[in-house]
Amino acid sequence: MTTTPDASLLEHARALDGNDPLRAHLDAFSEAPGVDAYLDGNSLGRPLRDMPEKLAAFVRDDWGTRLIRSWDEQWMALPMELGDRIGHVALGAAAGQTVVADSTSVLIYKLMRAAAAADPARTELVIEAGNFPTDRFLAEGVAAETGMTLRWIEPDPVHGVSVADVEAVLSERTALVSLSHVDYRSGALADMPGITAAAHGVGALMMWDLCHSAGVIPMQLDEWGVDMAVGCTYKYLNGGPGSPAFAYLRRGLQGVLRQPIQGWWSAADIFAMGPEYVPSGDIRQLLSGTPPVISMLAMQGMLDLIEQSTIAGVRAKSQSLTDLAVRAYDEVLAPLGVRLLSPRDAEQRGGHVTIGHPDFREVTRRLWSDGIIPDFRFPDGIRLGLSPLSTSHVETVTGVLAVRDALESGDL
C-alpha cells in the first residue's frame, strides 16, 4: 500500500507528539469549540483552563474582601515582582531590571525618548524599514520631537537584519539602535549579542523589541549587555488581550536615563504629593500611572508553565513544530506555488513560519470559517504561529493540510 503525503505527515506528527516531553501541558489550556487548529498563538495566546476560577477568586477575595487594603498587601509591588519573574523565567535578567506597565507602544516611547535625550551630541536613531509599524511610527515621532535623523536599515526580507546591516549605518552620531529580536513577518531571528556589541562599539545604546521572542526564545539580556528591551505579554506569555507590556532597563542606566511620562507612580516617594517631580532611582522610574492589576493575572500561570518546562525546553518544542511546518510546506504547499517566507534553518527563526500566495487573503477567510485559525499578513502572507506549550504537532499538520485543501478547492 502506498502511503499518501497526508498520512505520512500525520503519522510523523503523532510520533512527535508521543515523544513530546511537554505534551502534558496541552491540557492546561482552554478548549475552543469548533476550532481544529489554532495557529495564531504568536498574536494572542490561548487562555489557561483555570483562568475563570482565578478571576472569580480575585474579584471575591483580593478585590471584593480586602478592598483597598490589597494595594498595601500585594498590588503596589506587583509590577516589579512580576517583572522580576519575567526577567528570571524568560529574559536572562537579574532582579530589579524589569517592570510590567502600560502597553508596548507606551514603553517603547518612554525608552526611545529617554535614549534620544541621553547625549545631545548623538543625533541619529537607527531602525529597520520593515519593522513593526508601532516601532517605526514611534521612531518617526521621536525624531520629529527631538530633531534627530532616522537611519533606515533595509535587510533581506526573509533572513532579517544582520550585524553587517547594522554596522553599515552606525557612526559616532548614533544615539540608539532599535530593532526586533524576531521579525514579525518572516520570523527571522536577529543576532542579539552580535548586534548589541556592534552598537556598543560606537557608543550607542541598544533597544530590542521582544514581542515575538519573549517566552519562546532563550536570551541573556544581562550577559549580552542589552541596554533596554520591551515586550508584550499576550503572545507567548498568554496574558490575554490588552495585557500590559514589560520593559527592561539595565541597572547601570537606572537613575541616568529619564523617561518622559512623569506620572506619580515613578516618583521617588509616591505618596509625598510634593510640589515637584523627583524620579525614583530604580526600575520603578519607568512607571507612570496606576498599574492594570487585573490584566496582570493571566500571565502568571503561563510563567509557571514556562518555568516548569524551562525556556530551553520551550525552544526545543518550538523548533520541532516549525521544522514540521516547513516539512509539510515542502510536501503539500510548494507544489501549489506557495512561497516559504521564513528561514529554513530553525536556529535562524523564531516561533512562527510564514508562507505566501496571492490567494491567501481569501484562503484565510475560508480557513477561519472552517475552524482553522492562522494569521494573515499583508500583502499575501499567512503566519503559522505555533505556541509550543499549547500547540501539538498534529494540530500543526492539520493546519497546513487545510491551507492546501483551501487552495485546491477552486471556490475562493
GROMACS .gro file of N, CA and C in nm, residues 209-349:
model
  423
  209ASP      N    1   1.296   4.501   2.070
  209ASP     CA    2   1.154   4.468   2.080
  209ASP      C    3   1.145   4.315   2.089
  210LEU      N    4   1.093   4.266   2.201
  210LEU     CA    5   1.089   4.122   2.228
  210LEU      C    6   0.950   4.062   2.213
  211CYS      N    7   0.860   4.133   2.145
  211CYS     CA    8   0.721   4.087   2.139
  211CYS      C    9   0.707   3.948   2.080
  212HIS      N   10   0.790   3.912   1.982
  212HIS     CA   11   0.778   3.781   1.918
  212HIS      C   12   0.884   3.682   1.967
  213SER      N   13   0.951   3.715   2.076
  213SER     CA   14   1.052   3.622   2.129
  213SER      C   15   1.036   3.593   2.276
  214ALA      N   16   0.978   3.684   2.354
  214ALA     CA   17   0.965   3.661   2.498
  214ALA      C   18   0.875   3.542   2.525
  215GLY      N   19   0.928   3.442   2.593
  215GLY     CA   20   0.851   3.323   2.626
  215GLY      C   21   0.869   3.209   2.530
  216VAL      N   22   0.946   3.230   2.421
  216VAL     CA   23   0.967   3.122   2.324
  216VAL      C   24   1.113   3.110   2.281
  217ILE      N   25   1.193   3.216   2.299
  217ILE     CA   26   1.334   3.216   2.262
  217ILE      C   27   1.419   3.243   2.387
  218PRO      N   28   1.511   3.154   2.421
  218PRO     CA   29   1.601   3.184   2.534
  218PRO      C   30   1.688   3.305   2.500
  219MET      N   31   1.712   3.388   2.598
  219MET     CA   32   1.801   3.503   2.578
  219MET      C   33   1.870   3.536   2.709
  220GLN      N   34   1.977   3.613   2.702
  220GLN     CA   35   2.055   3.652   2.818
  220GLN      C   36   2.080   3.803   2.811
  221LEU      N   37   1.980   3.881   2.849
  221LEU     CA   38   1.991   4.025   2.836
  221LEU      C   39   2.108   4.081   2.916
  222ASP      N   40   2.124   4.032   3.039
  222ASP     CA   41   2.235   4.082   3.121
  222ASP      C   42   2.369   4.044   3.061
  223GLU      N   43   2.386   3.919   3.030
  223GLU     CA   44   2.513   3.870   2.978
  223GLU      C   45   2.551   3.936   2.846
  224TRP      N   46   2.450   3.962   2.761
  224TRP     CA   47   2.477   4.019   2.629
  224TRP      C   48   2.486   4.171   2.631
  225GLY      N   49   2.468   4.232   2.748
  225GLY     CA   50   2.487   4.375   2.759
  225GLY      C   51   2.375   4.460   2.702
  226VAL      N   52   2.257   4.404   2.686
  226VAL     CA   53   2.144   4.480   2.632
  226VAL      C   54   2.113   4.598   2.724
  227ASP      N   55   2.087   4.714   2.665
  227ASP     CA   56   2.057   4.833   2.744
  227ASP      C   57   1.910   4.840   2.782
  228MET      N   58   1.822   4.818   2.683
  228MET     CA   59   1.679   4.833   2.702
  228MET      C   60   1.605   4.729   2.619
  229ALA      N   61   1.489   4.690   2.666
  229ALA     CA   62   1.405   4.599   2.588
  229ALA      C   63   1.260   4.617   2.631
  230VAL      N   64   1.170   4.591   2.537
  230VAL     CA   65   1.026   4.598   2.563
  230VAL      C   66   0.961   4.478   2.498
  231GLY      N   67   0.861   4.421   2.563
  231GLY     CA   68   0.787   4.311   2.504
  231GLY      C   69   0.645   4.307   2.554
  232CYS      N   70   0.557   4.248   2.475
  232CYS     CA   71   0.418   4.232   2.516
  232CYS      C   72   0.402   4.101   2.592
  233THR      N   73   0.286   4.082   2.653
  233THR     CA   74   0.263   3.961   2.733
  233THR      C   75   0.144   3.880   2.684
  234TYR      N   76   0.081   3.920   2.574
  234TYR     CA   77  -0.039   3.849   2.528
  234TYR      C   78  -0.010   3.746   2.420
  235LYS      N   79   0.115   3.732   2.378
  235LYS     CA   80   0.150   3.632   2.277
  235LYS      C   81   0.193   3.504   2.349
  236TYR      N   82   0.325   3.480   2.358
  236TYR     CA   83   0.374   3.356   2.417
  236TYR      C   84   0.368   3.355   2.570
  237LEU      N   85   0.333   3.468   2.633
  237LEU     CA   86   0.314   3.471   2.778
  237LEU      C   87   0.166   3.462   2.816
  238ASN      N   88   0.078   3.458   2.717
  238ASN     CA   89  -0.065   3.427   2.735
  238ASN      C   90  -0.133   3.513   2.840
  239GLY      N   91  -0.103   3.642   2.838
  239GLY     CA   92  -0.164   3.733   2.935
  239GLY      C   93  -0.303   3.779   2.899
  240GLY      N   94  -0.350   3.751   2.777
  240GLY     CA   95  -0.484   3.791   2.738
  240GLY      C   96  -0.484   3.921   2.661
  241PRO      N   97  -0.593   3.950   2.588
  241PRO     CA   98  -0.599   4.069   2.503
  241PRO      C   99  -0.579   4.197   2.585
  242GLY      N  100  -0.485   4.278   2.540
  242GLY     CA  101  -0.460   4.404   2.608
  242GLY      C  102  -0.381   4.393   2.736
  243SER      N  103  -0.326   4.275   2.766
  243SER     CA  104  -0.247   4.263   2.889
  243SER      C  105  -0.124   4.354   2.879
  244PRO      N  106  -0.076   4.406   2.991
  244PRO     CA  107   0.030   4.507   2.986
  244PRO      C  108   0.163   4.451   2.937
  245ALA      N  109   0.246   4.540   2.889
  245ALA     CA  110   0.379   4.504   2.840
  245ALA      C  111   0.479   4.506   2.956
  246PHE      N  112   0.603   4.469   2.925
  246PHE     CA  113   0.711   4.479   3.022
  246PHE      C  114   0.826   4.556   2.959
  247ALA      N  115   0.906   4.618   3.044
  247ALA     CA  116   1.025   4.689   2.999
  247ALA      C  117   1.144   4.645   3.083
  248TYR      N  118   1.256   4.632   3.016
  248TYR     CA  119   1.383   4.601   3.081
  248TYR      C  120   1.474   4.722   3.065
  249LEU      N  121   1.535   4.765   3.174
  249LEU     CA  122   1.634   4.872   3.171
  249LEU      C  123   1.750   4.828   3.259
  250ARG      N  124   1.866   4.811   3.196
  250ARG     CA  125   1.978   4.757   3.274
  250ARG      C  126   2.012   4.851   3.389
  251ARG      N  127   2.062   4.790   3.494
  251ARG     CA  128   2.079   4.862   3.621
  251ARG      C  129   2.165   4.987   3.606
  252GLY      N  130   2.269   4.982   3.523
  252GLY     CA  131   2.358   5.096   3.509
  252GLY      C  132   2.295   5.219   3.448
  253LEU      N  133   2.178   5.202   3.383
  253LEU     CA  134   2.109   5.316   3.322
  253LEU      C  135   1.996   5.369   3.409
  254GLN      N  136   1.963   5.297   3.515
  254GLN     CA  137   1.855   5.342   3.605
  254GLN      C  138   1.903   5.463   3.685
  255GLY      N  139   1.821   5.566   3.687
  255GLY     CA  140   1.861   5.690   3.752
  255GLY      C  141   1.947   5.778   3.665
  256VAL      N  142   1.983   5.727   3.545
  256VAL     CA  143   2.062   5.805   3.449
  256VAL      C  144   1.973   5.854   3.336
  257LEU      N  145   1.904   5.760   3.270
  257LEU     CA  146   1.805   5.799   3.170
  257LEU      C  147   1.679   5.848   3.240
  258ARG      N  148   1.610   5.938   3.174
  258ARG     CA  149   1.488   5.995   3.235
  258ARG      C  150   1.373   5.980   3.137
  259GLN      N  151   1.275   5.899   3.175
  259GLN     CA  152   1.160   5.877   3.086
  259GLN      C  153   1.066   5.997   3.088
  260PRO      N  154   0.994   6.022   2.978
  260PRO     CA  155   0.922   6.148   2.962
  260PRO      C  156   0.783   6.156   3.024
  261ILE      N  157   0.721   6.043   3.061
  261ILE     CA  158   0.584   6.048   3.114
  261ILE      C  159   0.593   6.041   3.266
  262GLN      N  160   0.609   6.155   3.328
  262GLN     CA  161   0.644   6.164   3.470
  262GLN      C  162   0.521   6.154   3.560
  263GLY      N  163   0.464   6.035   3.565
  263GLY     CA  164   0.347   6.013   3.650
  263GLY      C  165   0.386   5.987   3.795
  264TRP      N  166   0.284   5.986   3.881
  264TRP     CA  167   0.312   5.978   4.025
  264TRP      C  168   0.371   5.844   4.067
  265TRP      N  169   0.345   5.738   3.989
  265TRP     CA  170   0.397   5.607   4.027
  265TRP      C  171   0.548   5.596   4.006
  266SER      N  172   0.606   5.686   3.930
  266SER     CA  173   0.752   5.682   3.912
  266SER      C  174   0.825   5.780   4.004
  267ALA      N  175   0.751   5.849   4.089
  267ALA     CA  176   0.814   5.944   4.180
  267ALA      C  177   0.890   5.871   4.290
  268ALA      N  178   0.995   5.934   4.341
  268ALA     CA  179   1.077   5.873   4.445
  268ALA      C  180   0.993   5.838   4.568
  269ASP      N  181   0.901   5.925   4.604
  269ASP     CA  182   0.808   5.899   4.714
  269ASP      C  183   0.666   5.913   4.657
  270ILE      N  184   0.603   5.799   4.631
  270ILE     CA  185   0.473   5.801   4.563
  270ILE      C  186   0.371   5.886   4.637
  271PHE      N  187   0.370   5.879   4.769
  271PHE     CA  188   0.264   5.943   4.846
  271PHE      C  189   0.305   6.077   4.907
  272ALA      N  190   0.421   6.129   4.867
  272ALA     CA  191   0.462   6.259   4.921
  272ALA      C  192   0.373   6.371   4.869
  273MET      N  193   0.322   6.353   4.746
  273MET     CA  194   0.237   6.455   4.683
  273MET      C  195   0.306   6.591   4.685
  274GLY      N  196   0.437   6.589   4.659
  274GLY     CA  197   0.516   6.711   4.668
  274GLY      C  198   0.494   6.807   4.553
  275PRO      N  199   0.553   6.927   4.562
  275PRO     CA  200   0.531   7.029   4.460
  275PRO      C  201   0.607   7.005   4.331
  276GLU      N  202   0.710   6.920   4.333
  276GLU     CA  203   0.787   6.896   4.211
  276GLU      C  204   0.817   6.747   4.197
  277TYR      N  205   0.847   6.709   4.074
  277TYR     CA  206   0.872   6.568   4.043
  277TYR      C  207   1.016   6.531   4.071
  278VAL      N  208   1.034   6.428   4.154
  278VAL     CA  209   1.166   6.370   4.177
  278VAL      C  210   1.154   6.223   4.141
  279PRO      N  211   1.224   6.176   4.036
  279PRO     CA  212   1.205   6.038   3.991
  279PRO      C  213   1.267   5.936   4.085
  280SER      N  214   1.207   5.820   4.087
  280SER     CA  215   1.267   5.706   4.156
  280SER      C  216   1.399   5.671   4.088
  281GLY      N  217   1.492   5.620   4.165
  281GLY     CA  218   1.620   5.585   4.108
  281GLY      C  219   1.632   5.441   4.066
  282ASP      N  220   1.522   5.364   4.079
  282ASP     CA  221   1.527   5.223   4.042
  282ASP      C  222   1.432   5.196   3.927
  283ILE      N  223   1.402   5.068   3.901
  283ILE     CA  224   1.322   5.032   3.784
  283ILE      C  225   1.182   5.091   3.790
  284ARG      N  226   1.136   5.130   3.907
  284ARG     CA  227   1.002   5.190   3.919
  284ARG      C  228   0.994   5.321   3.844
  285GLN      N  229   1.107   5.379   3.807
  285GLN     CA  230   1.106   5.505   3.734
  285GLN      C  231   1.038   5.493   3.598
  286LEU      N  232   1.018   5.369   3.548
  286LEU     CA  233   0.952   5.351   3.418
  286LEU      C  234   0.800   5.349   3.428
  287LEU      N  235   0.747   5.347   3.550
  287LEU     CA  236   0.602   5.352   3.565
  287LEU      C  237   0.553   5.495   3.545
  288SER      N  238   0.423   5.510   3.525
  288SER     CA  239   0.364   5.643   3.515
  288SER      C  240   0.237   5.650   3.599
  289GLY      N  241   0.131   5.580   3.551
  289GLY     CA  242   0.006   5.581   3.624
  289GLY      C  243  -0.020   5.450   3.696
  290THR      N  244  -0.139   5.438   3.753
  290THR     CA  245  -0.176   5.320   3.830
  290THR      C  246  -0.170   5.195   3.744
  291PRO      N  247  -0.100   5.092   3.789
  291PRO     CA  248  -0.083   4.969   3.710
  291PRO      C  249  -0.215   4.894   3.691
  292PRO      N  250  -0.231   4.824   3.578
  292PRO     CA  251  -0.352   4.747   3.548
  292PRO      C  252  -0.348   4.610   3.616
  293VAL      N  253  -0.386   4.605   3.741
  293VAL     CA  254  -0.368   4.484   3.822
  293VAL      C  255  -0.442   4.364   3.765
  294ILE      N  256  -0.569   4.383   3.729
  294ILE     CA  257  -0.647   4.269   3.678
  294ILE      C  258  -0.582   4.210   3.553
  295SER      N  259  -0.527   4.297   3.468
  295SER     CA  260  -0.466   4.250   3.344
  295SER      C  261  -0.333   4.179   3.366
  296MET      N  262  -0.286   4.179   3.489
  296MET     CA  263  -0.161   4.109   3.519
  296MET      C  264  -0.184   3.966   3.568
  297LEU      N  265  -0.310   3.925   3.580
  297LEU     CA  266  -0.340   3.795   3.640
  297LEU      C  267  -0.307   3.678   3.549
  298ALA      N  268  -0.349   3.685   3.423
  298ALA     CA  269  -0.346   3.568   3.336
  298ALA      C  270  -0.205   3.519   3.309
  299MET      N  271  -0.110   3.611   3.291
  299MET     CA  272   0.025   3.570   3.254
  299MET      C  273   0.097   3.493   3.366
  300GLN      N  274   0.051   3.507   3.489
  300GLN     CA  275   0.123   3.445   3.600
  300GLN      C  276   0.121   3.292   3.591
  301GLY      N  277   0.009   3.235   3.550
  301GLY     CA  278   0.002   3.090   3.533
  301GLY      C  279   0.091   3.043   3.419
  302MET      N  280   0.100   3.122   3.312
  302MET     CA  281   0.185   3.084   3.200
  302MET      C  282   0.332   3.088   3.239
  303LEU      N  283   0.370   3.185   3.320
  303LEU     CA  284   0.508   3.190   3.368
  303LEU      C  285   0.541   3.066   3.450
  304ASP      N  286   0.443   3.016   3.525
  304ASP     CA  287   0.464   2.891   3.600
  304ASP      C  288   0.495   2.776   3.504
  305LEU      N  289   0.417   2.768   3.395
  305LEU     CA  290   0.437   2.658   3.299
  305LEU      C  291   0.572   2.669   3.229
  306ILE      N  292   0.611   2.790   3.192
  306ILE     CA  293   0.740   2.807   3.125
  306ILE      C  294   0.853   2.772   3.221
  307GLU      N  295   0.839   2.812   3.346
  307GLU     CA  296   0.943   2.780   3.443
  307GLU      C  297   0.955   2.629   3.464
  308GLN      N  298   0.841   2.560   3.470
  308GLN     CA  299   0.843   2.413   3.484
  308GLN      C  300   0.906   2.348   3.361
  309SER      N  301   0.876   2.401   3.245
  309SER     CA  302   0.924   2.342   3.119
  309SER      C  303   1.067   2.381   3.088
  310THR      N  304   1.113   2.492   3.141
  310THR     CA  305   1.236   2.565   3.111
  310THR      C  306   1.224   2.630   2.973
  311ILE      N  307   1.283   2.747   2.962
  311ILE     CA  308   1.276   2.818   2.834
  311ILE      C  309   1.350   2.741   2.726
  312ALA      N  310   1.453   2.665   2.764
  312ALA     CA  311   1.523   2.581   2.666
  312ALA      C  312   1.432   2.470   2.615
  313GLY      N  313   1.351   2.413   2.705
  313GLY     CA  314   1.256   2.310   2.663
  313GLY      C  315   1.149   2.365   2.571
  314VAL      N  316   1.103   2.486   2.601
  314VAL     CA  317   1.004   2.551   2.515
  314VAL      C  318   1.063   2.577   2.377
  315ARG      N  319   1.186   2.622   2.373
  315ARG     CA  320   1.252   2.648   2.244
  315ARG      C  321   1.267   2.519   2.163
  316ALA      N  322   1.304   2.410   2.228
  316ALA     CA  323   1.319   2.283   2.157
  316ALA      C  324   1.186   2.239   2.095
  317LYS      N  325   1.076   2.255   2.170
  317LYS     CA  326   0.945   2.219   2.116
  317LYS      C  327   0.908   2.314   2.000
  318SER      N  328   0.941   2.441   2.015
  318SER     CA  329   0.912   2.537   1.909
  318SER      C  330   0.984   2.500   1.781
  319GLN      N  331   1.110   2.463   1.792
  319GLN     CA  332   1.185   2.426   1.672
  319GLN      C  333   1.129   2.299   1.609
  320SER      N  334   1.084   2.206   1.692
  320SER     CA  335   1.024   2.084   1.640
  320SER      C  336   0.896   2.117   1.562
  321LEU      N  337   0.814   2.205   1.615
  321LEU     CA  338   0.689   2.243   1.548
  321LEU      C  339   0.717   2.317   1.417
  322THR      N  340   0.807   2.412   1.419
  322THR     CA  341   0.832   2.489   1.297
  322THR      C  342   0.905   2.405   1.193
  323ASP      N  343   0.992   2.315   1.235
  323ASP     CA  344   1.054   2.222   1.139
  323ASP      C  345   0.948   2.137   1.070
  324LEU      N  346   0.851   2.091   1.148
  324LEU     CA  347   0.743   2.011   1.090
  324LEU      C  348   0.660   2.093   0.993
  325ALA      N  349   0.634   2.219   1.028
  325ALA     CA  350   0.559   2.306   0.938
  325ALA      C  351   0.632   2.326   0.807
  326VAL      N  352   0.763   2.342   0.812
  326VAL     CA  353   0.842   2.357   0.689
  326VAL      C  354   0.840   2.229   0.607
  327ARG      N  355   0.851   2.113   0.673
  327ARG     CA  356   0.843   1.986   0.600
  327ARG      C  357   0.706   1.972   0.532
  328ALA      N  358   0.601   2.005   0.605
  328ALA     CA  359   0.467   1.996   0.546
  328ALA      C  360   0.452   2.093   0.430
  329TYR      N  361   0.508   2.211   0.445
  329TYR     CA  362   0.507   2.307   0.334
  329TYR      C  363   0.572   2.246   0.210
  330ASP      N  364   0.690   2.189   0.229
  330ASP     CA  365   0.763   2.131   0.115
  330ASP      C  366   0.680   2.024   0.044
  331GLU      N  367   0.611   1.943   0.122
  331GLU     CA  368   0.543   1.828   0.064
  331GLU      C  369   0.408   1.861   0.002
  332VAL      N  370   0.334   1.955   0.059
  332VAL     CA  371   0.198   1.975   0.007
  332VAL      C  372   0.168   2.117  -0.041
  333LEU      N  373   0.251   2.217  -0.006
  333LEU     CA  374   0.221   2.354  -0.047
  333LEU      C  375   0.315   2.406  -0.155
  334ALA      N  376   0.442   2.371  -0.147
  334ALA     CA  377   0.535   2.418  -0.251
  334ALA      C  378   0.490   2.379  -0.392
  335PRO      N  379   0.437   2.257  -0.412
  335PRO     CA  380   0.391   2.221  -0.547
  335PRO      C  381   0.277   2.307  -0.598
  336LEU      N  382   0.211   2.382  -0.509
  336LEU     CA  383   0.099   2.468  -0.549
  336LEU      C  384   0.142   2.612  -0.570
  337GLY      N  385   0.273   2.635  -0.569
  337GLY     CA  386   0.322   2.770  -0.593
  337GLY      C  387   0.328   2.856  -0.469
  338VAL      N  388   0.313   2.797  -0.352
  338VAL     CA  389   0.324   2.871  -0.227
  338VAL      C  390   0.472   2.897  -0.199
  339ARG      N  391   0.505   3.017  -0.152
  339ARG     CA  392   0.643   3.056  -0.123
  339ARG      C  393   0.671   3.043   0.026
  340LEU      N  394   0.791   2.999   0.061
  340LEU     CA  395   0.835   2.998   0.200
  340LEU      C  396   0.900   3.133   0.230
  341LEU      N  397   0.845   3.207   0.325
  341LEU     CA  398   0.892   3.342   0.355
  341LEU      C  399   0.965   3.350   0.488
  342SER      N  400   1.006   3.234   0.541
  342SER     CA  401   1.082   3.226   0.666
  342SER      C  402   1.212   3.152   0.643
  343PRO      N  403   1.312   3.173   0.727
  343PRO     CA  404   1.436   3.097   0.714
  343PRO      C  405   1.411   2.947   0.731
  344ARG      N  406   1.482   2.865   0.654
  344ARG     CA  407   1.470   2.719   0.667
  344ARG      C  408   1.539   2.667   0.792
  345ASP      N  409   1.646   2.730   0.830
  345ASP     CA  410   1.725   2.685   0.944
  345ASP      C  411   1.653   2.724   1.073
  346ALA      N  412   1.619   2.624   1.154
  346ALA     CA  413   1.545   2.650   1.278
  346ALA      C  414   1.623   2.741   1.373
  347GLU      N  415   1.755   2.740   1.365
  347GLU     CA  416   1.835   2.826   1.450
  347GLU      C  417   1.824   2.971   1.411
  348GLN      N  418   1.775   2.997   1.291
  348GLN     CA  419   1.767   3.133   1.240
  348GLN      C  420   1.625   3.190   1.241
  349ARG      N  421   1.529   3.117   1.299
  349ARG     CA  422   1.393   3.168   1.302
  349ARG      C  423   1.335   3.155   1.443
   0.00000   0.00000   0.00000
